[in-house]
Coordinates of C-alpha atoms in Angstrom, one line a residue:
Chain A
M1157 CA 126.1 150.3 152.6
K1158 CA 127.0 149.2 156.1
L1159 CA 129.0 146.1 156.5
S1160 CA 129.6 144.7 160.0
I1161 CA 132.1 141.8 160.2
D1162 CA 133.5 140.1 163.2
I1163 CA 135.0 136.7 162.4
E1164 CA 137.7 134.3 163.4
K1165 CA 139.3 131.5 161.4
K1166 CA 142.2 129.3 162.4
F1167 CA 144.5 127.4 160.1
S1168 CA 147.4 125.2 161.1
A1169 CA 150.0 127.9 160.8
F1170 CA 147.9 131.0 160.7
S1171 CA 144.9 132.5 162.5
L1172 CA 142.7 135.4 161.4
R1173 CA 140.7 137.7 163.6
F1174 CA 138.9 140.4 161.7
G1175 CA 136.3 142.7 163.3
T1176 CA 135.2 146.1 162.0
T1177 CA 132.3 148.1 160.6
I1178 CA 132.7 149.5 157.1
A1179 CA 130.3 152.3 156.1
G1180 CA 132.2 154.2 153.4
K1181 CA 131.9 153.5 149.7
N1182 CA 135.6 153.2 148.9
T1183 CA 137.3 151.2 151.5
G1184 CA 140.7 149.6 151.2
I1185 CA 142.3 146.6 153.0
F1186 CA 146.0 147.1 152.9
G1187 CA 148.7 144.7 154.0
P1188 CA 151.6 142.6 152.9
S1189 CA 151.0 139.2 151.2
G1190 CA 150.2 136.6 153.8
S1191 CA 148.5 139.1 156.1
G1192 CA 145.1 137.5 155.6
K1193 CA 143.5 139.9 153.2
S1194 CA 142.4 137.2 150.7
T1195 CA 141.0 135.1 153.5
V1196 CA 138.8 138.0 154.5
V1197 CA 137.6 138.2 150.9
K1198 CA 136.9 134.5 150.7
I1199 CA 134.9 134.6 153.9
L1200 CA 132.9 137.7 152.9
S1201 CA 132.0 136.2 149.6
G1202 CA 130.9 132.9 151.2
L1203 CA 133.6 130.8 149.5
M1204 CA 135.1 130.0 152.9
Q1205 CA 133.4 129.5 156.2
P1206 CA 134.8 131.2 159.3
D1207 CA 135.1 129.2 162.5
R1208 CA 132.9 131.6 164.3
G1209 CA 131.6 135.1 164.2
E1210 CA 129.0 137.2 162.3
I1211 CA 128.7 139.1 159.1
T1212 CA 125.8 141.4 158.3
I1213 CA 125.4 143.8 155.4
D1214 CA 122.7 146.5 155.5
G1215 CA 121.0 144.6 158.3
E1216 CA 120.9 141.3 156.5
C1217 CA 122.8 138.5 158.2
L1218 CA 125.2 136.6 155.8
F1219 CA 126.8 134.5 158.4
S1220 CA 126.3 133.8 162.0
S1221 CA 127.8 130.9 163.9
T1222 CA 125.5 131.4 166.9
R1223 CA 122.3 131.6 164.8
K1224 CA 123.6 128.9 162.4
I1225 CA 123.2 131.1 159.3
N1226 CA 125.5 130.7 156.3
L1227 CA 124.2 132.2 153.1
P1228 CA 125.7 130.5 150.0
P1229 CA 127.8 132.7 147.8
E1230 CA 125.1 133.1 145.1
K1231 CA 122.7 134.6 147.6
R1232 CA 125.1 137.1 149.1
R1233 CA 125.1 139.5 146.1
I1234 CA 128.8 140.3 146.7
A1235 CA 130.6 140.1 143.4
M1236 CA 134.4 139.8 143.0
V1237 CA 137.1 141.0 140.7
F1238 CA 140.2 138.8 141.2
Q1239 CA 143.9 139.2 140.5
Q1240 CA 143.5 137.0 137.5
A1241 CA 140.5 137.9 135.3
L1242 CA 139.2 134.3 135.5
L1243 CA 137.0 134.7 132.4
F1244 CA 135.2 131.6 131.4
P1245 CA 137.3 130.2 128.5
H1246 CA 134.4 128.4 126.7
M1247 CA 132.2 131.5 126.4
S1248 CA 132.4 134.6 124.3
V1249 CA 133.2 138.0 125.9
K1250 CA 129.5 138.9 125.7
S1251 CA 128.4 135.7 127.4
N1252 CA 131.0 136.2 130.1
I1253 CA 129.8 139.8 130.7
L1254 CA 126.2 138.7 130.9
Y1255 CA 126.8 135.6 133.1
G1256 CA 125.9 137.3 136.4
Y1257 CA 123.3 139.6 134.8
K1258 CA 121.3 136.6 133.5
R1259 CA 121.3 135.1 137.0
C1260 CA 120.1 138.2 138.6
A1261 CA 116.4 138.6 139.7
D1262 CA 114.5 141.1 137.6
A1263 CA 113.9 143.3 140.7
Q1264 CA 117.6 143.6 141.3
R1265 CA 118.6 144.5 137.8
R1266 CA 119.3 148.2 138.4
L1267 CA 122.1 148.6 135.8
N1268 CA 121.8 149.1 132.1
P1269 CA 124.4 146.8 130.4
D1270 CA 124.8 149.1 127.4
A1271 CA 125.8 152.1 129.5
L1272 CA 128.4 150.0 131.3
L1273 CA 129.8 148.6 128.0
E1274 CA 130.0 152.2 126.8
L1275 CA 131.8 153.3 129.9
L1276 CA 134.3 150.5 129.8
R1277 CA 134.6 150.7 126.0
L1278 CA 133.9 147.0 125.6
Q1279 CA 131.6 147.1 122.5
P1280 CA 134.4 146.1 120.0
L1281 CA 135.3 143.1 122.1
L1282 CA 131.9 141.5 122.5
K1283 CA 132.1 138.8 119.8
R1284 CA 135.7 137.8 120.6
G1285 CA 136.7 134.8 122.8
P1286 CA 138.6 135.6 126.1
G1287 CA 141.7 133.7 124.7
N1288 CA 143.0 136.6 122.7
L1289 CA 142.3 139.6 124.9
S1290 CA 145.2 141.6 126.4
G1291 CA 145.6 141.6 130.2
G1292 CA 143.9 145.0 130.5
E1293 CA 141.0 144.1 128.3
K1294 CA 140.5 140.9 130.3
Q1295 CA 140.3 142.8 133.5
R1296 CA 137.8 145.3 132.1
V1297 CA 135.6 142.4 131.0
A1298 CA 135.9 140.8 134.4
L1299 CA 134.9 144.2 136.0
A1300 CA 131.9 144.5 133.7
R1301 CA 130.9 140.9 134.5
A1302 CA 131.1 141.5 138.2
V1303 CA 129.2 144.9 138.1
L1304 CA 126.4 143.5 135.9
A1305 CA 125.7 140.9 138.6
N1306 CA 124.2 143.9 140.4
P1307 CA 126.0 143.3 143.6
R1308 CA 125.5 145.4 146.7
L1309 CA 129.3 145.2 147.3
L1310 CA 132.2 144.7 144.9
L1311 CA 135.2 142.9 146.3
M1312 CA 138.4 143.7 144.4
D1313 CA 141.1 141.4 145.4
E1314 CA 144.4 142.7 144.1
P1315 CA 142.7 143.3 140.7
L1316 CA 145.8 145.2 139.4
S1317 CA 148.6 143.0 140.6
A1318 CA 148.8 140.9 137.4
L1319 CA 149.0 143.9 135.2
D1320 CA 152.1 145.9 134.3
D1321 CA 152.5 149.4 135.6
T1322 CA 151.2 151.2 132.5
L1323 CA 148.0 149.1 132.4
R1324 CA 147.5 149.3 136.1
F1325 CA 147.1 153.0 136.1
Q1326 CA 144.9 152.9 133.0
I1327 CA 142.5 150.5 134.7
I1328 CA 142.2 152.5 137.9
P1329 CA 139.9 155.3 136.4
Y1330 CA 137.6 152.6 135.1
L1331 CA 137.4 150.9 138.5
K1332 CA 136.6 154.2 140.2
S1333 CA 134.1 155.5 137.6
V1334 CA 132.1 152.3 137.5
S1335 CA 131.7 152.5 141.2
T1336 CA 130.7 156.2 141.2
E1337 CA 128.5 156.1 138.1
F1338 CA 126.6 153.0 139.1
G1339 CA 126.6 153.6 142.9
I1340 CA 128.3 150.3 143.9
P1341 CA 130.5 150.5 147.0
Y1342 CA 133.7 148.5 146.9
L1343 CA 136.3 147.0 149.1
F1344 CA 139.7 147.3 147.5
I1345 CA 142.3 144.8 148.6
S1346 CA 146.0 145.5 147.8
H1347 CA 149.5 145.5 149.0
S1348 CA 150.4 148.6 147.0
L1349 CA 150.2 151.9 148.9
V1350 CA 149.9 153.9 145.6
E1351 CA 146.9 151.9 144.6
M1352 CA 145.4 152.5 148.0
Q1353 CA 146.0 156.2 147.7
L1354 CA 144.3 156.2 144.3
M1355 CA 141.4 153.9 145.1
A1356 CA 140.4 154.2 148.8
D1357 CA 139.2 156.9 151.1
H1358 CA 139.6 154.7 154.1
A1359 CA 142.2 152.0 154.8
I1360 CA 142.2 149.0 157.0
V1361 CA 145.7 147.9 157.7
M1362 CA 146.2 144.1 158.2
E1363 CA 149.3 142.3 159.6
E1364 CA 149.6 138.7 160.5
G1365 CA 145.9 138.0 160.5
L1366 CA 144.9 141.0 162.6
I1367 CA 143.7 144.6 162.0
R1368 CA 146.7 146.7 162.9
E1369 CA 145.0 150.1 162.4
E1370 CA 142.3 151.9 160.5
T1371 CA 143.3 155.2 158.9
T1372 CA 143.3 157.0 155.6
P1373 CA 145.7 156.1 152.8
E1374 CA 147.1 159.6 153.0
M1375 CA 148.0 159.1 156.7
L1376 CA 149.4 155.7 155.9
A1377 CA 151.7 157.0 153.2
R1378 CA 152.9 159.8 155.5
T1379 CA 153.7 157.5 158.5
R1380 CA 155.4 155.0 156.3
M1381 CA 157.4 157.7 154.4
A1382 CA 160.8 157.1 156.2
A1383 CA 160.5 153.3 156.1
S1384 CA 159.4 153.1 152.4
R1385 CA 162.1 152.5 149.8
H1386 CA 160.6 155.3 147.6
G1387 CA 159.7 157.8 150.4
Y1388 CA 156.2 159.4 150.1
L1389 CA 154.9 159.2 146.6
N1390 CA 153.3 162.4 145.5
L1391 CA 150.6 161.7 142.8
L1392 CA 150.2 164.6 140.4
R1393 CA 147.5 165.0 137.8
I1394 CA 148.8 167.2 135.0
S1395 CA 147.4 168.3 131.7
G1396 CA 147.9 170.5 128.7
A1397 CA 151.4 169.3 127.7
E1398 CA 153.4 171.5 125.3
D1399 CA 156.7 170.5 123.7
R1400 CA 159.4 172.9 124.9
N1401 CA 162.9 172.2 123.7
G1402 CA 162.6 168.5 124.1
M1403 CA 160.8 168.7 127.4
F1404 CA 157.1 169.1 128.2
A1405 CA 155.5 172.0 129.9
C1406 CA 152.3 171.1 131.6
R1407 CA 149.7 172.6 133.9
W1408 CA 149.5 171.4 137.4
G1409 CA 147.0 173.4 139.4
G1410 CA 148.2 177.0 139.1
N1411 CA 151.8 176.1 138.2
V1412 CA 153.6 175.1 135.1
L1413 CA 155.9 172.1 135.4
L1414 CA 158.6 170.9 133.1
V1415 CA 158.7 167.1 132.8
S1416 CA 161.0 165.0 130.6
E1417 CA 158.5 162.2 129.9
N1418 CA 155.8 162.9 127.4
P1419 CA 152.5 163.1 129.2
G1420 CA 150.5 162.7 126.0
T1421 CA 147.3 164.6 125.4
G1422 CA 144.6 165.0 128.1
E1423 CA 145.2 164.4 131.7
A1424 CA 148.1 162.3 132.9
L1425 CA 149.1 160.9 136.3
F1426 CA 152.7 161.3 137.4
E1427 CA 154.5 160.3 140.6
L1428 CA 157.2 162.2 142.4
S1429 CA 159.1 160.9 145.4
S1430 CA 159.3 163.1 148.5
R1431 CA 163.1 162.5 148.3
E1432 CA 163.4 164.1 144.9
I1433 CA 162.4 167.6 146.2
I1434 CA 165.2 169.9 147.3
L1435 CA 164.1 172.8 149.6
F1436 CA 165.7 176.3 149.6
K1437 CA 165.0 179.0 152.1
K1438 CA 165.6 181.8 149.5
N1439 CA 165.2 181.9 145.7
P1440 CA 168.5 180.3 144.5
E1441 CA 168.0 182.2 141.1
A1442 CA 170.1 179.8 139.0
I1443 CA 170.0 176.0 139.4
S1444 CA 170.2 173.1 137.1
A1445 CA 166.8 171.6 138.2
R1446 CA 164.2 172.8 135.7
N1447 CA 161.4 173.4 138.2
L1448 CA 161.5 175.9 141.0
L1449 CA 158.2 176.4 142.9
Q1450 CA 157.5 179.0 145.5
C1451 CA 155.5 177.2 148.2
T1452 CA 153.9 177.8 151.5
V1453 CA 154.6 175.2 154.3
T1454 CA 151.1 174.0 155.4
E1455 CA 152.0 171.2 157.7
L1456 CA 155.0 169.4 159.2
F1457 CA 154.8 165.8 160.3
R1458 CA 157.2 163.2 161.7
S1459 CA 158.0 159.8 160.2
D1460 CA 160.7 158.0 162.2
T1461 CA 163.9 159.9 161.8
R1462 CA 162.5 162.1 159.0
I1463 CA 160.4 165.1 158.7
G1464 CA 157.7 165.4 156.1
V1465 CA 157.0 168.9 154.9
E1466 CA 153.6 169.5 153.3
L1467 CA 153.9 172.3 150.8
T1468 CA 151.1 174.2 149.0
S1469 CA 151.7 175.8 145.7
G1470 CA 149.2 177.0 143.1
G1471 CA 146.4 175.3 145.0
E1472 CA 148.1 171.9 144.9
K1473 CA 149.9 170.0 147.6
L1474 CA 153.3 168.3 147.7
V1475 CA 155.1 166.4 150.4
A1476 CA 158.9 166.8 150.7
E1477 CA 161.1 164.8 153.0
I1478 CA 164.0 166.2 155.0
V1479 CA 166.1 165.3 158.0
P1480 CA 165.5 167.2 161.3
R1481 CA 168.8 169.0 161.0
A1482 CA 167.9 170.4 157.7
S1483 CA 164.6 171.5 159.1
E1484 CA 166.4 173.5 161.8
E1485 CA 168.9 175.1 159.4
L1486 CA 166.1 176.2 157.1
G1487 CA 164.0 177.3 160.0
I1488 CA 160.9 175.8 158.5
T1489 CA 157.7 176.4 160.3
T1490 CA 154.1 176.2 159.3
G1491 CA 153.1 179.2 157.2
S1492 CA 156.7 180.0 156.1
T1493 CA 157.5 180.5 152.4
I1494 CA 160.0 178.2 150.8
F1495 CA 161.4 177.2 147.4
A1496 CA 161.1 173.7 146.1
A1497 CA 163.5 172.5 143.3
I1498 CA 162.6 169.5 141.2
K1499 CA 164.4 168.0 138.2
A1500 CA 162.3 167.4 135.2
S1501 CA 163.4 163.8 135.1
S1502 CA 162.2 163.2 138.7
F1503 CA 158.6 162.9 137.6
R1504 CA 157.6 159.4 136.6
R1505 CA 154.6 158.9 134.4
L1506 CA 152.0 156.4 135.7
S1507 CA 149.3 156.8 133.1
Chain B
M917 CA 135.7 91.4 101.6
L918 CA 133.5 88.5 102.7
L919 CA 130.6 89.3 105.0
T920 CA 127.8 87.0 105.7
P921 CA 124.4 88.3 106.9
E922 CA 125.4 87.0 110.4
D923 CA 128.5 89.1 110.2
I924 CA 126.6 92.2 109.3
N925 CA 124.3 91.4 112.2
A926 CA 127.3 91.1 114.5
I927 CA 128.7 94.4 113.3
G928 CA 125.3 96.1 113.9
L929 CA 125.0 94.5 117.3
S930 CA 128.5 95.5 118.3
M931 CA 127.8 99.1 117.5
K932 CA 124.4 99.0 119.3
V933 CA 125.9 97.5 122.4
A934 CA 128.9 99.8 122.5
L935 CA 126.8 102.9 121.9
T936 CA 124.2 102.0 124.4
A937 CA 126.8 101.1 127.0
T938 CA 128.6 104.5 126.5
I939 CA 125.5 106.6 126.5
L940 CA 124.1 104.9 129.6
S941 CA 127.4 105.2 131.5
L942 CA 128.0 108.9 130.7
P943 CA 125.8 110.5 133.3
F944 CA 127.0 108.1 136.0
G945 CA 130.6 108.5 134.9
F946 CA 130.3 112.3 135.1
A947 CA 128.6 112.1 138.5
V948 CA 131.3 109.8 139.9
A949 CA 134.1 111.9 138.5
W950 CA 132.5 115.0 140.0
V951 CA 132.2 113.4 143.4
I952 CA 135.8 112.2 143.3
V953 CA 137.2 115.6 142.2
Y954 CA 135.0 118.1 144.1
K955 CA 133.8 116.3 147.3
A956 CA 135.8 115.5 150.3
F957 CA 134.4 112.7 152.4
R958 CA 135.5 109.6 154.3
G959 CA 135.9 106.5 152.3
K960 CA 136.8 108.3 149.1
V961 CA 139.7 105.9 148.5
L962 CA 137.2 103.1 148.8
L963 CA 135.1 104.6 146.0
E964 CA 138.1 105.1 143.8
V965 CA 139.2 101.5 144.3
L966 CA 135.7 100.3 143.5
V967 CA 135.5 102.4 140.4
N968 CA 138.9 101.2 139.1
L969 CA 138.5 97.6 140.1
P970 CA 137.1 96.4 136.7
L971 CA 140.3 97.8 135.1
T972 CA 142.5 95.3 137.0
L973 CA 140.1 92.4 137.4
P974 CA 140.1 89.8 134.6
P975 CA 137.0 90.4 132.4
V976 CA 136.0 86.8 132.9
V977 CA 135.7 87.4 136.7
I978 CA 133.5 90.4 136.1
G979 CA 131.4 88.4 133.7
Y980 CA 131.0 85.6 136.3
L981 CA 130.1 88.0 139.1
L982 CA 127.5 89.6 136.8
L983 CA 126.2 86.2 136.0
L984 CA 125.7 85.4 139.7
L985 CA 124.0 88.7 140.2
L986 CA 121.8 88.7 137.1
G987 CA 121.2 85.0 136.7
R988 CA 118.0 83.1 137.6
N989 CA 119.2 82.6 141.1
G990 CA 120.8 86.0 141.5
F991 CA 119.0 88.6 143.6
I992 CA 118.6 91.2 140.8
G993 CA 118.2 88.5 138.2
R994 CA 115.2 87.0 139.9
M995 CA 113.5 90.4 140.3
L996 CA 114.1 91.2 136.6
M997 CA 112.8 87.8 135.6
E998 CA 109.6 88.3 137.7
S999 CA 109.0 91.7 136.2
G1000 CA 109.2 90.2 132.7
F1001 CA 112.5 91.9 131.8
P1002 CA 115.1 89.1 131.5
V1003 CA 118.6 90.4 131.0
I1004 CA 120.8 87.4 131.0
F1005 CA 121.8 86.0 127.5
T1006 CA 120.2 89.0 125.8
W1007 CA 122.0 92.0 124.1
K1008 CA 121.2 94.0 127.3
A1009 CA 123.6 91.7 129.2
A1010 CA 126.3 92.5 126.7
V1011 CA 125.6 96.2 127.3
L1012 CA 126.0 95.7 131.1
A1013 CA 129.2 93.7 130.6
S1014 CA 130.7 96.4 128.4
A1015 CA 129.5 99.2 130.7
T1016 CA 131.1 97.6 133.7
V1017 CA 134.4 96.9 132.0
G1018 CA 134.6 100.3 130.3
F1019 CA 133.4 102.5 133.2
P1020 CA 136.8 103.0 134.9
L1021 CA 138.2 104.4 131.6
L1022 CA 135.3 106.8 131.3
V1023 CA 135.6 108.0 134.8
R1024 CA 139.4 108.4 134.6
S1025 CA 139.2 110.6 131.5
I1026 CA 136.4 112.8 132.8
R1027 CA 138.2 113.1 136.1
L1028 CA 141.4 114.3 134.3
G1029 CA 139.4 116.8 132.4
M1030 CA 137.8 118.1 135.6
E1031 CA 141.0 118.3 137.5
S1032 CA 142.4 120.6 134.9
I1033 CA 139.7 123.2 135.5
D1034 CA 140.9 126.1 137.6
P1035 CA 138.7 125.9 140.8
S1036 CA 138.7 129.7 140.9
L1037 CA 136.5 129.7 137.8
V1038 CA 133.9 127.8 139.8
D1039 CA 134.3 130.3 142.7
A1040 CA 133.9 133.2 140.2
S1041 CA 130.6 131.7 138.9
R1042 CA 129.3 131.2 142.4
S1043 CA 130.1 134.8 143.3
L1044 CA 128.2 135.9 140.1
G1045 CA 125.0 134.2 141.4
A1046 CA 125.3 130.7 140.2
T1047 CA 124.1 127.9 142.5
W1048 CA 126.4 124.8 142.6
Q1049 CA 124.1 122.9 140.2
D1050 CA 124.2 125.9 137.9
A1051 CA 128.0 126.1 138.1
L1052 CA 128.1 122.3 137.5
F1053 CA 126.2 122.6 134.2
S1054 CA 127.4 126.0 133.0
I1055 CA 131.1 125.8 133.9
I1056 CA 132.3 122.3 134.9
L1057 CA 130.4 120.3 132.3
P1058 CA 131.5 122.4 129.2
L1059 CA 135.0 122.7 130.5
S1060 CA 135.2 118.9 131.0
S1061 CA 134.1 118.3 127.4
R1062 CA 137.5 117.2 126.2
G1063 CA 137.7 114.6 129.0
I1064 CA 134.1 113.5 128.4
L1065 CA 134.9 113.1 124.7
A1066 CA 138.1 111.2 125.4
G1067 CA 136.4 109.0 127.9
S1068 CA 133.5 108.2 125.6
S1069 CA 135.8 107.3 122.7
L1070 CA 137.9 105.1 125.0
M1071 CA 134.8 103.4 126.4
F1072 CA 133.2 102.9 123.0
A1073 CA 136.4 101.3 121.7
R1074 CA 136.7 99.2 124.8
S1075 CA 133.1 98.0 124.5
L1076 CA 133.6 97.1 120.8
G1077 CA 136.4 94.8 121.9
E1078 CA 134.7 93.3 125.0
F1079 CA 134.9 89.5 125.0
G1080 CA 135.5 87.8 128.3
A1081 CA 132.7 89.3 130.4
T1082 CA 130.3 89.3 127.4
I1083 CA 130.6 85.6 126.5
I1084 CA 129.8 84.7 130.1
V1085 CA 126.7 86.8 130.7
A1086 CA 125.4 87.2 127.2
G1087 CA 126.6 84.0 125.6
N1088 CA 127.6 83.7 121.9
I1089 CA 124.3 83.4 120.1
P1090 CA 124.5 84.3 116.4
G1091 CA 122.0 87.1 115.6
I1092 CA 121.2 87.7 119.3
T1093 CA 124.3 88.3 121.3
Q1094 CA 127.1 87.6 118.9
T1095 CA 129.3 90.7 118.6
I1096 CA 132.3 91.1 116.3
P1097 CA 134.9 89.6 118.7
L1098 CA 132.7 86.7 119.5
A1099 CA 132.1 86.1 115.7
I1100 CA 135.9 86.2 115.1
Y1101 CA 136.3 83.8 117.9
D1102 CA 133.9 81.4 116.2
Y1103 CA 135.6 81.7 112.8
A1104 CA 139.1 81.3 114.4
S1105 CA 138.1 77.9 115.7
S1106 CA 137.5 76.5 112.2
P1107 CA 140.5 76.5 109.8
S1108 CA 138.3 77.0 106.7
S1109 CA 137.1 80.4 107.9
T1110 CA 140.3 82.4 107.8
A1111 CA 139.0 84.8 105.1
M1112 CA 135.8 85.4 107.1
A1113 CA 137.7 86.1 110.3
L1114 CA 140.1 88.4 108.4
S1115 CA 137.2 90.3 106.9
L1116 CA 135.7 91.0 110.4
C1117 CA 139.2 91.9 111.6
L1118 CA 139.4 94.5 108.8
V1119 CA 136.0 95.9 109.9
S1120 CA 137.2 96.2 113.4
I1121 CA 140.3 98.1 112.2
L1122 CA 138.1 100.4 110.1
I1123 CA 135.8 101.2 113.0
S1124 CA 138.7 101.9 115.4
V1125 CA 140.4 104.2 112.9
A1126 CA 137.0 106.0 112.4
I1127 CA 136.6 106.5 116.2
L1128 CA 140.1 107.9 116.5
I1129 CA 139.6 110.3 113.5
L1130 CA 136.2 111.4 114.9
H1131 CA 137.8 111.9 118.4
E1132 CA 140.6 114.1 117.0
T1133 CA 138.3 116.1 114.8
V1134 CA 135.8 116.9 117.7
A1135 CA 138.7 117.6 120.1
G1136 CA 140.2 120.0 117.6
K1137 CA 136.8 121.8 117.2
I1138 CA 136.5 122.2 121.0
E1139 CA 140.1 123.5 121.1
S1140 CA 139.6 126.0 118.3
G1141 CA 136.3 127.1 119.8
R1142 CA 138.2 128.2 123.0
N1143 CA 140.9 130.1 121.1
R1144 CA 138.7 132.5 119.1

């Protein structure tokens, strides 16, 4: 999928200028609310008309002010998942899911509805009405409905914002697997950096109606480390939890970590702030923190007045945050060995 | 209860006129409500005023204007007459009178129903491949059903009670254009017919109660259908 977009739109108190080419499968648009993300979504889907510019997808022109082309939304084959699920209240879950599929030309029906229902575990919900589904179920139905319209691009406009934290991170694997399994590229719009890190390979940063920069979510998280309230958030996938004196010992790469929150069975996602990691030059032998990892410093980076230290341990990476003075005292350089202490309670379970 | 054959005729005619007026007005009422809710254009206020005018005008005025339009010397009346389809002083004139008077009530209710639909639902349907016509029939129409139902009930009830406009364009001809209100009017002018007038009043009350019960039942069904 190759999407070229170069558009302008003026409102009374706000103007938008958005020009870029998107080629990757998992691209994110990141920015605070009011930065123009949703306007871009509306313009791409054809629900709003830009003042001027051009939009082409895989060589087909969707909009061109000079050539007077403006494809209506139903001809663009760009499906959307919104912040609210927006299920049709007068239809059953099944009719909701098949709404776009039924309106799709036979030649474009590439997906098998049963396989998707299986993947999203929607079979038990089919006969119900949308009125008594939970928030997460609603969003899964909305996702299935959008995907079955066989779009060439899926726009996800803050699809997780209306869900609570636990649900948010339960839905993310579904969003990703649907795109991978069925080969549908997506544009993921969010104001959450963690969501960007989990969902996108490439991030377009918007501010006040303009593209501020194009980068990777990882780079974005690193440069914003010092300014962010929570520092850099390390995302750890851990598995194989075992109860050990009221704490849980789990595998994380080649290491064993002790966490205080129950990770449950199977794989779980935890976050760890870069500010919760204490670095030691030598093995401190006895400390109260329950995790002490021997690490190699693989990279140092600057974020305002702080220094980010990328550590590698057991094949996994962590970012710790220190002030320059500490860096000098510890004599940290790339390649040096260092000990990282982390309290078991510092890990916060996301899913 | 005392009901003469003419009374039964009047009851039948009232129902026929009210039903025909409601059914004929429904598609137009829906279309006008849709235009008012979803379309932005110059002169929208004018359209709204025009639609609501029969609500504020005395029905007699409406009847008189219809008479001018549909009468022998009226523009439309002459055309209808020449094509062998006379309207004036027939039950069809009563339908037209009822439709004109009840139309604003119908449009208002449908419009309220449409305005309560989240516009994003229509956006969602469009992005899923529905043309605007498709969205109109698959999303807007079913989601306005409560408004359509309320509007139809109101309009049907209003048509049953129509008097002023009807007596002018359709007259008060027993067996041909005499509806329940017109028959009661006749009885009321002679002191010996109190019992007859009261019987027809009772019939009116029964029909009104039946409409209200039917409306509540169907509305309840629509509501419970959404909360499965």
